[in-house]
Tab-separated table of C-alpha atoms and ligand atoms in Angstrom:
chain	number	residue	atom	x	y	z
A	257	MET	CA	-22.687	-115.689	23.711
A	258	PRO	CA	-19.673	-114.482	23.817
A	259	SER	CA	-17.165	-115.572	27.054
A	260	ARG	CA	-15.889	-112.480	29.415
A	261	ARG	CA	-13.240	-112.831	27.836
A	262	THR	CA	-13.586	-113.339	24.276
A	263	PHE	CA	-15.792	-110.634	24.658
A	264	LEU	CA	-13.071	-108.087	26.217
A	265	GLN	CA	-10.117	-108.863	23.756
A	266	SER	CA	-13.483	-107.810	20.433
A	267	SER	CA	-14.324	-104.517	23.109
A	268	LEU	CA	-10.723	-103.464	23.183
A	269	LEU	CA	-9.878	-104.565	19.409
A	270	ALA	CA	-12.336	-102.605	18.418
A	271	ALA	CA	-11.985	-99.224	20.873
A	272	GLY	CA	-8.754	-99.488	19.749
A	273	ALA	CA	-9.914	-99.582	16.017
A	274	ALA	CA	-12.666	-97.990	14.145
A	275	ALA	CA	-15.367	-97.500	17.462
A	276	LEU	CA	-14.561	-93.844	18.061
A	277	PRO	CA	-15.450	-91.471	16.163
A	278	ARG	CA	-12.980	-89.265	14.187
A	279	GLY	CA	-11.499	-86.979	16.696
A	280	PHE	CA	-12.814	-88.079	19.293
A	281	ALA	CA	-9.922	-88.680	21.597
A	282	GLN	CA	-8.493	-85.741	20.925
A	283	ILE	CA	-12.093	-84.254	22.465
A	284	ARG	CA	-11.667	-82.157	25.705
A	285	ALA	CA	-13.738	-82.211	28.691
A	286	SER	CA	-10.986	-80.852	31.523
A	287	GLY	CA	-11.243	-82.642	33.856
A	288	ALA	CA	-14.369	-85.070	32.757
A	289	LYS	CA	-14.274	-88.890	33.453
A	290	VAL	CA	-16.519	-92.371	33.245
A	291	VAL	CA	-15.653	-95.271	35.347
A	292	SER	CA	-17.556	-99.061	34.655
A	293	THR	CA	-17.737	-102.197	36.607
A	294	TRP	CA	-15.951	-105.474	34.276
A	295	ASP	CA	-15.292	-105.272	30.928
A	296	PHE	CA	-18.316	-104.593	29.421
A	297	GLY	CA	-18.176	-101.229	31.124
A	298	VAL	CA	-15.636	-100.156	28.597
A	299	PRO	CA	-18.243	-100.102	25.456
A	300	ALA	CA	-20.119	-99.161	27.511
A	301	ASN	CA	-17.631	-95.577	29.211
A	302	GLN	CA	-17.351	-95.378	25.465
A	303	ALA	CA	-21.166	-94.706	24.824
A	304	ALA	CA	-20.979	-91.564	27.933
A	305	TRP	CA	-17.956	-90.354	26.902
A	306	ALA	CA	-19.496	-89.504	23.720
A	307	VAL	CA	-21.673	-87.578	26.115
A	308	LEU	CA	-19.201	-85.956	28.574
A	309	GLY	CA	-16.367	-85.531	25.939
A	310	LYS	CA	-18.776	-83.152	24.294
A	311	GLY	CA	-19.207	-80.847	27.491
A	312	GLY	CA	-22.957	-82.839	28.492
A	313	SER	CA	-23.818	-83.921	31.643
A	314	ALA	CA	-22.977	-86.477	33.768
A	315	ILE	CA	-26.537	-88.175	34.167
A	316	ASP	CA	-26.909	-88.240	30.477
A	317	ALA	CA	-23.517	-89.753	30.451
A	318	VAL	CA	-24.526	-92.735	32.468
A	319	GLU	CA	-27.488	-92.737	31.228
A	320	ALA	CA	-26.393	-93.389	28.131
A	321	GLY	CA	-24.193	-95.602	29.462
A	322	ALA	CA	-25.686	-97.560	30.903
A	323	ARG	CA	-28.814	-98.318	28.179
A	324	TRP	CA	-25.525	-99.854	26.179
A	325	ALA	CA	-24.740	-102.245	28.573
A	326	GLU	CA	-28.520	-102.689	29.136
A	327	THR	CA	-28.753	-103.902	25.267
A	328	GLY	CA	-25.191	-102.580	23.423
A	329	GLN	CA	-24.692	-106.472	24.333
A	330	CYS	CA	-26.041	-109.084	24.873
A	331	ASN	CA	-24.305	-110.826	28.256
A	332	SER	CA	-26.464	-113.012	30.703
A	333	THR	CA	-26.662	-110.452	33.474
A	334	VAL	CA	-27.779	-107.070	32.479
A	335	GLY	CA	-31.005	-105.521	30.612
A	336	ARG	CA	-32.411	-107.174	27.689
A	337	CYS	CA	-29.955	-111.257	27.579
A	338	GLY	CA	-30.887	-111.372	31.304
A	339	TYR	CA	-31.522	-115.327	32.710
A	340	PRO	CA	-34.757	-115.286	34.165
A	341	ASP	CA	-35.626	-116.148	38.313
A	342	ARG	CA	-35.902	-119.415	39.207
A	343	ASP	CA	-39.721	-119.452	38.017
A	344	GLY	CA	-38.320	-118.404	34.696
A	345	HIS	CA	-39.188	-114.768	34.143
A	346	VAL	CA	-36.276	-112.225	33.679
A	347	THR	CA	-36.943	-108.949	36.161
A	348	LEU	CA	-34.688	-106.040	35.947
A	349	ASP	CA	-33.652	-104.494	38.722
A	350	ALA	CA	-32.138	-100.009	38.434
A	351	SER	CA	-31.127	-96.779	39.647
A	352	ILE	CA	-29.999	-93.301	38.589
A	353	MET	CA	-28.257	-91.396	41.271
A	354	LYS	CA	-27.290	-87.177	40.655
A	355	GLY	CA	-24.692	-85.631	43.267
A	356	ASP	CA	-27.436	-83.100	44.151
A	357	GLY	CA	-29.247	-86.138	45.862
A	358	SER	CA	-31.762	-86.316	43.229
A	359	CYS	CA	-32.478	-90.482	42.097
A	360	GLY	CA	-35.301	-92.981	40.407
A	361	ALA	CA	-35.016	-96.326	40.739
A	362	VAL	CA	-36.801	-99.248	39.685
A	363	ALA	CA	-37.370	-103.326	40.755
A	364	ALA	CA	-37.913	-106.132	39.841
A	365	ILE	CA	-39.732	-104.837	36.783
A	366	GLU	CA	-40.009	-107.437	33.584
A	367	GLY	CA	-40.293	-106.853	29.709
A	368	ILE	CA	-38.879	-102.953	29.602
A	369	ASP	CA	-35.147	-103.063	27.722
A	370	HIS	CA	-34.291	-99.541	29.353
A	371	PRO	CA	-34.665	-99.686	32.853
A	372	ILE	CA	-32.357	-96.924	33.791
A	373	SER	CA	-34.452	-94.564	31.452
A	374	VAL	CA	-37.637	-95.657	33.120
A	375	ALA	CA	-35.665	-94.801	36.715
A	376	ARG	CA	-34.338	-91.499	35.379
A	377	LYS	CA	-37.902	-91.250	34.652
A	378	VAL	CA	-38.753	-91.854	37.942
A	379	MET	CA	-37.084	-89.190	39.150
A	380	GLU	CA	-37.966	-86.337	37.428
A	381	LYS	CA	-41.372	-87.141	36.483
A	382	THR	CA	-42.479	-88.579	40.189
A	383	PRO	CA	-42.718	-87.596	44.261
A	384	HIS	CA	-40.933	-91.058	44.818
A	385	VAL	CA	-37.403	-92.630	44.758
A	386	LEU	CA	-38.421	-96.677	43.706
A	387	LEU	CA	-40.960	-98.209	42.141
A	388	VAL	CA	-41.540	-101.871	41.723
A	389	ALA	CA	-42.678	-104.822	40.257
A	390	GLU	CA	-46.147	-104.139	38.067
A	391	GLY	CA	-46.287	-100.151	39.425
A	392	ALA	CA	-42.770	-100.143	37.787
A	393	GLN	CA	-43.861	-101.356	34.951
A	394	GLN	CA	-47.192	-99.837	33.983
A	395	PHE	CA	-45.511	-96.643	35.263
A	396	ALA	CA	-43.223	-96.802	32.334
A	397	VAL	CA	-46.177	-98.100	29.832
A	398	SER	CA	-47.598	-94.618	30.342
A	399	GLU	CA	-44.005	-92.904	29.695
A	400	GLY	CA	-43.822	-94.548	25.912
A	401	PHE	CA	-42.041	-97.473	26.751
A	402	LYS	CA	-43.058	-100.839	24.886
A	403	VAL	CA	-43.400	-104.178	26.772
A	404	GLN	CA	-41.499	-106.857	25.067
A	405	ASP	CA	-40.856	-110.363	25.859
A	406	LEU	CA	-36.760	-110.077	27.698
A	407	ARG	CA	-36.099	-113.995	27.396
A	408	THR	CA	-33.960	-114.713	24.609
A	409	PRO	CA	-33.482	-118.228	23.349
A	410	GLU	CA	-30.425	-118.935	25.119
A	411	ALA	CA	-32.021	-118.120	28.685
A	412	GLU	CA	-34.162	-119.789	28.366
A	413	LYS	CA	-31.981	-122.881	27.293
A	414	ALA	CA	-29.692	-122.212	30.753
A	415	TRP	CA	-32.791	-121.965	32.254
A	416	LYS	CA	-33.926	-125.027	31.284
A	417	ALA	CA	-30.739	-126.747	32.337
A	418	TRP	CA	-30.758	-125.007	35.126
A	419	LEU	CA	-33.753	-126.541	36.733
A	420	LYS	CA	-32.443	-129.839	36.209
A	421	THR	CA	-30.854	-129.344	39.721
A	422	SER	CA	-32.646	-126.306	40.494
A	423	LYS	CA	-29.691	-125.420	43.169
A	424	TYR	CA	-29.308	-121.546	43.721
A	425	GLN	CA	-25.917	-120.809	43.632
A	426	PRO	CA	-24.068	-117.728	43.407
A	427	GLU	CA	-20.689	-118.395	40.774
A	428	ILE	CA	-17.182	-116.220	41.928
A	429	ASN	CA	-15.828	-115.033	38.034
A	430	VAL	CA	-17.428	-117.649	36.074
A	431	GLU	CA	-15.398	-116.945	33.141
A	432	ARG	CA	-14.157	-121.040	32.273
A	433	ARG	CA	-17.410	-123.011	34.709
A	434	SER	CA	-19.451	-125.190	33.062
A	435	LEU	CA	-22.338	-123.728	33.792
A	436	PRO	CA	-25.169	-124.078	31.628
A	437	GLY	CA	-24.415	-122.000	29.103
A	438	ASN	CA	-20.946	-120.960	30.346
A	439	SER	CA	-21.919	-117.616	31.091
A	440	GLU	CA	-21.909	-115.072	34.064
A	441	ASN	CA	-25.336	-115.792	36.048
A	442	HIS	CA	-24.444	-112.142	38.720
A	443	ASP	CA	-23.103	-109.616	37.248
A	444	THR	CA	-24.077	-105.215	37.202
A	445	ILE	CA	-22.739	-102.370	35.407
A	446	GLY	CA	-21.783	-99.416	37.767
A	447	MET	CA	-21.414	-96.416	36.439
A	448	LEU	CA	-19.717	-93.576	38.283
A	449	ALA	CA	-19.335	-90.059	35.577
A	450	LEU	CA	-18.066	-86.984	36.706
A	451	ASP	CA	-18.507	-83.730	34.180
A	452	LYS	CA	-16.811	-80.203	33.046
A	453	GLU	CA	-18.682	-79.005	36.010
A	454	GLY	CA	-17.633	-80.425	39.053
A	455	ARG	CA	-21.052	-82.874	38.844
A	456	MET	CA	-20.835	-86.203	39.320
A	457	ALA	CA	-24.177	-89.175	38.644
A	458	GLY	CA	-24.263	-92.737	38.620
A	459	ALA	CA	-26.207	-95.372	37.320
A	460	CYS	CA	-26.464	-99.483	37.950
A	461	THR	CA	-28.582	-101.921	36.017
A	462	THR	CA	-28.539	-105.569	35.620
A	463	SER	CA	-30.412	-108.617	35.786
A	464	GLY	CA	-29.473	-109.938	39.524
A	465	MET	CA	-28.907	-112.523	40.812
A	466	ALA	CA	-29.639	-116.246	38.111
A	467	TRP	CA	-32.485	-118.167	39.550
A	468	LYS	CA	-33.308	-116.381	42.641
A	469	MET	CA	-36.293	-116.127	44.205
A	470	ARG	CA	-39.427	-114.444	42.338
A	471	GLY	CA	-39.751	-111.548	43.770
A	472	ARG	CA	-36.151	-110.915	44.956
A	473	VAL	CA	-34.112	-107.460	44.310
A	474	GLY	CA	-30.577	-106.785	44.828
A	475	ASP	CA	-29.197	-103.807	45.674
A	476	SER	CA	-28.785	-102.004	42.354
A	477	PRO	CA	-32.162	-99.772	43.062
A	478	ILE	CA	-31.413	-99.458	46.299
A	479	ILE	CA	-30.044	-95.903	47.042
A	480	GLY	CA	-27.420	-96.502	49.528
A	481	ALA	CA	-26.704	-100.287	48.683
A	482	GLY	CA	-25.459	-100.433	44.406
A	483	LEU	CA	-25.216	-96.805	43.762
A	484	TYR	CA	-24.346	-93.442	45.414
A	485	VAL	CA	-23.601	-90.141	45.059
A	486	ASP	CA	-22.825	-86.978	46.230
A	487	ASP	CA	-21.086	-84.493	44.729
A	488	GLU	CA	-19.538	-83.087	48.657
A	489	VAL	CA	-17.231	-86.950	48.369
A	490	GLY	CA	-17.736	-88.763	45.665
A	491	GLY	CA	-19.997	-91.489	44.181
A	492	ALA	CA	-19.753	-95.193	45.002
A	493	THR	CA	-21.643	-98.375	43.159
A	494	ALA	CA	-21.000	-102.152	43.053
A	495	SER	CA	-21.626	-106.050	41.709
A	496	GLY	CA	-21.334	-109.408	43.737
A	497	VAL	CA	-24.239	-110.617	45.754
A	498	GLY	CA	-26.476	-107.783	46.653
A	499	GLU	CA	-27.515	-109.119	50.017
A	500	GLU	CA	-24.077	-108.008	51.517
A	501	MET	CA	-24.187	-104.722	49.818
A	502	ILE	CA	-27.615	-103.901	51.189
A	503	ARG	CA	-26.573	-105.445	54.989
A	504	ASN	CA	-24.243	-103.598	55.347
A	505	ALA	CA	-25.120	-99.709	53.245
A	506	ALA	CA	-22.190	-99.850	51.239
A	507	SER	CA	-22.388	-98.232	48.712
A	508	PHE	CA	-23.242	-94.915	51.209
A	509	LEU	CA	-20.607	-96.463	53.516
A	510	VAL	CA	-18.164	-96.169	51.434
A	511	VAL	CA	-18.985	-92.646	50.494
A	512	GLU	CA	-18.753	-91.592	54.016
A	513	LEU	CA	-15.417	-93.873	54.373
A	514	MET	CA	-14.326	-90.704	51.654
A	515	ARG	CA	-16.157	-87.945	53.191
A	516	GLN	CA	-13.627	-88.662	56.700
A	517	GLY	CA	-10.458	-88.576	53.785
A	518	ARG	CA	-9.975	-91.839	53.216
A	519	SER	CA	-8.786	-92.715	49.007
A	520	PRO	CA	-11.544	-94.773	47.200
A	521	ALA	CA	-9.587	-97.706	47.299
A	522	ASP	CA	-9.101	-97.508	51.000
A	523	ALA	CA	-12.431	-96.567	51.114
A	524	CYS	CA	-13.425	-99.988	48.959
A	525	ARG	CA	-11.306	-101.889	51.026
A	526	GLU	CA	-12.605	-100.578	54.274
A	527	ALA	CA	-16.485	-102.152	52.896
A	528	ILE	CA	-15.140	-105.629	51.474
A	529	GLU	CA	-13.942	-106.070	54.967
A	530	ARG	CA	-16.933	-105.225	56.457
A	531	VAL	CA	-18.685	-108.290	54.607
A	532	VAL	CA	-16.332	-110.448	55.751
A	533	HIS	CA	-16.468	-109.467	59.275
A	534	LYS	CA	-20.173	-109.597	59.351
A	535	ARG	CA	-20.397	-113.170	57.541
A	536	PRO	CA	-16.660	-114.561	57.568
A	537	ALA	CA	-17.410	-117.368	56.239
A	538	ALA	CA	-19.630	-117.478	53.494
A	539	SER	CA	-17.183	-114.374	52.483
A	540	LYS	CA	-15.042	-116.411	50.864
A	541	GLU	CA	-18.150	-118.271	48.897
A	542	LEU	CA	-19.127	-115.318	46.871
A	543	GLN	CA	-17.630	-112.073	45.446
A	544	VAL	CA	-18.382	-108.353	46.343
A	545	CYS	CA	-16.983	-105.910	44.323
A	546	PHE	CA	-16.782	-102.222	45.306
A	547	LEU	CA	-15.778	-99.489	42.876
A	548	ALA	CA	-15.649	-95.301	44.083
A	549	MET	CA	-14.732	-92.250	42.306
A	550	ASN	CA	-13.675	-89.635	44.550
A	551	LYS	CA	-15.522	-85.520	43.464
A	552	ASP	CA	-11.374	-84.869	42.607
A	553	GLY	CA	-11.758	-87.754	39.671
A	554	GLN	CA	-9.523	-89.880	41.504
A	555	VAL	CA	-10.327	-93.701	41.495
A	556	GLY	CA	-10.579	-97.173	43.376
A	557	ALA	CA	-11.705	-100.583	43.662
A	558	PHE	CA	-11.808	-103.431	45.706
A	559	ALA	CA	-13.088	-106.735	45.720
A	560	LEU	CA	-13.855	-109.695	48.589
A	561	HIS	CA	-12.187	-112.234	45.504
A	562	LYS	CA	-9.381	-111.429	42.647
A	563	GLY	CA	-10.901	-111.442	38.497
A	564	PHE	CA	-12.598	-108.105	39.367
A	565	VAL	CA	-11.913	-105.159	36.867
A	566	TYR	CA	-12.939	-102.066	35.786
A	567	ALA	CA	-13.459	-99.871	32.692
A	568	VAL	CA	-11.794	-95.683	33.115
A	569	CYS	CA	-12.351	-93.294	30.473
A	570	ASP	CA	-11.765	-89.953	30.604
A	571	ALA	CA	-10.053	-87.499	27.329
A	572	SER	CA	-6.514	-89.160	27.474
A	573	LYS	CA	-7.290	-92.354	27.216
A	574	GLN	CA	-11.256	-94.559	25.821
A	575	ASP	CA	-10.477	-98.370	26.925
A	576	ALA	CA	-8.481	-98.758	30.534
A	577	LEU	CA	-9.255	-102.023	31.562
A	578	LEU	CA	-8.074	-102.453	35.685
A	579	PRO	CA	-7.607	-105.055	37.957
A	580	SER	CA	-8.503	-104.851	41.205
A	581	GLN	CA	-6.666	-106.414	43.959
A	582	SER	CA	-8.995	-107.942	46.670
A	583	ILE	CA	-9.109	-110.067	50.004
A	584	TYR	CA	-8.639	-113.177	48.585
A	585	THR	CA	-5.808	-113.782	46.126
A	586	THR	CA	-6.842	-117.218	45.206
A	587	ASP	CA	-7.533	-117.239	41.536
A	588	ARG	CA	-11.918	-118.780	42.106
A	589	THR	CA	-12.009	-118.906	37.723
B	712	LIG	N1	-25.701	-106.795	42.490
B	712	LIG	C1	-25.910	-107.766	41.737
B	712	LIG	C2	-27.378	-108.306	42.411
B	712	LIG	O1	-27.459	-108.622	43.558
B	712	LIG	C3	-25.540	-108.996	40.901
B	712	LIG	C4	-23.778	-109.073	41.029
B	712	LIG	O2	-23.943	-107.245	40.530
B	712	LIG	O3	-23.008	-109.478	40.411
B	712	LIG	O4	-28.502	-108.403	42.185
């Protein structure tokens, strides 16, 4: 499994070389933009841009980008290769939202490698917003999704190694630490897009916290916690220990702060400060990151700890990866 750094290097190389179709960078989609969390956001944004750059809709773009993250890579924190819960089950969380308020989500779904597409079906085909566990899987099967064993040999090995201590310990930006498999034990792809019609959409998908309790659901499928989008203002998404986002209704908070006139970066910073204010001691030991884009395409981010990066893609550049500012600036990796 590639480390975050190796993955970053190879994805940037790919982006600079032959990854883009001919003429790709020249296609103009005025004002269109897609942003997402972490370094795997670079290729995920490019998958979204393949839709957005041709004048496609924000909702189609974020679904395509999130789908790439779910199966186009193999990392321990999103989709098919996600690490399991403490009982060995891979359970996935995802949500999708349009700027007009339509939204759908699935939580603790098992055996389905594209939870983001199930979330979209929940949005489009049911009167509900959130389906969980067996009910979510049953719905997915009724929509033609196949049930598969998502636990990779690598995830199985890491889980067995973890069982020796069985200590639940969220890690901050884990690269270069000596975890089993030396892989992140939590991350999420949160993605926000603005299309050329000025419509916004967001997607958020994750396998959640590695070694979580069975039945644990994080922020990513909770509208307002891991994701919130409003065409009148902008959107926000989150990564990090989801309990903190849920406690603070954090993505909704970021959007509401932008509604009051804050820039995306200021709004993200204020939300991080709320996390610290509520649990100052805990905040030193866990990572929380916000990413926001307003309806004019201004982008900002803020994190608790150093190490959060976010990817930005528009007509002028498809492989930008930027470091976020943070409250705590000591290097924890
Ligand atoms: N927010 C995710 C969760 O709590 C994990 C992460 O993004 O790091 O499930």
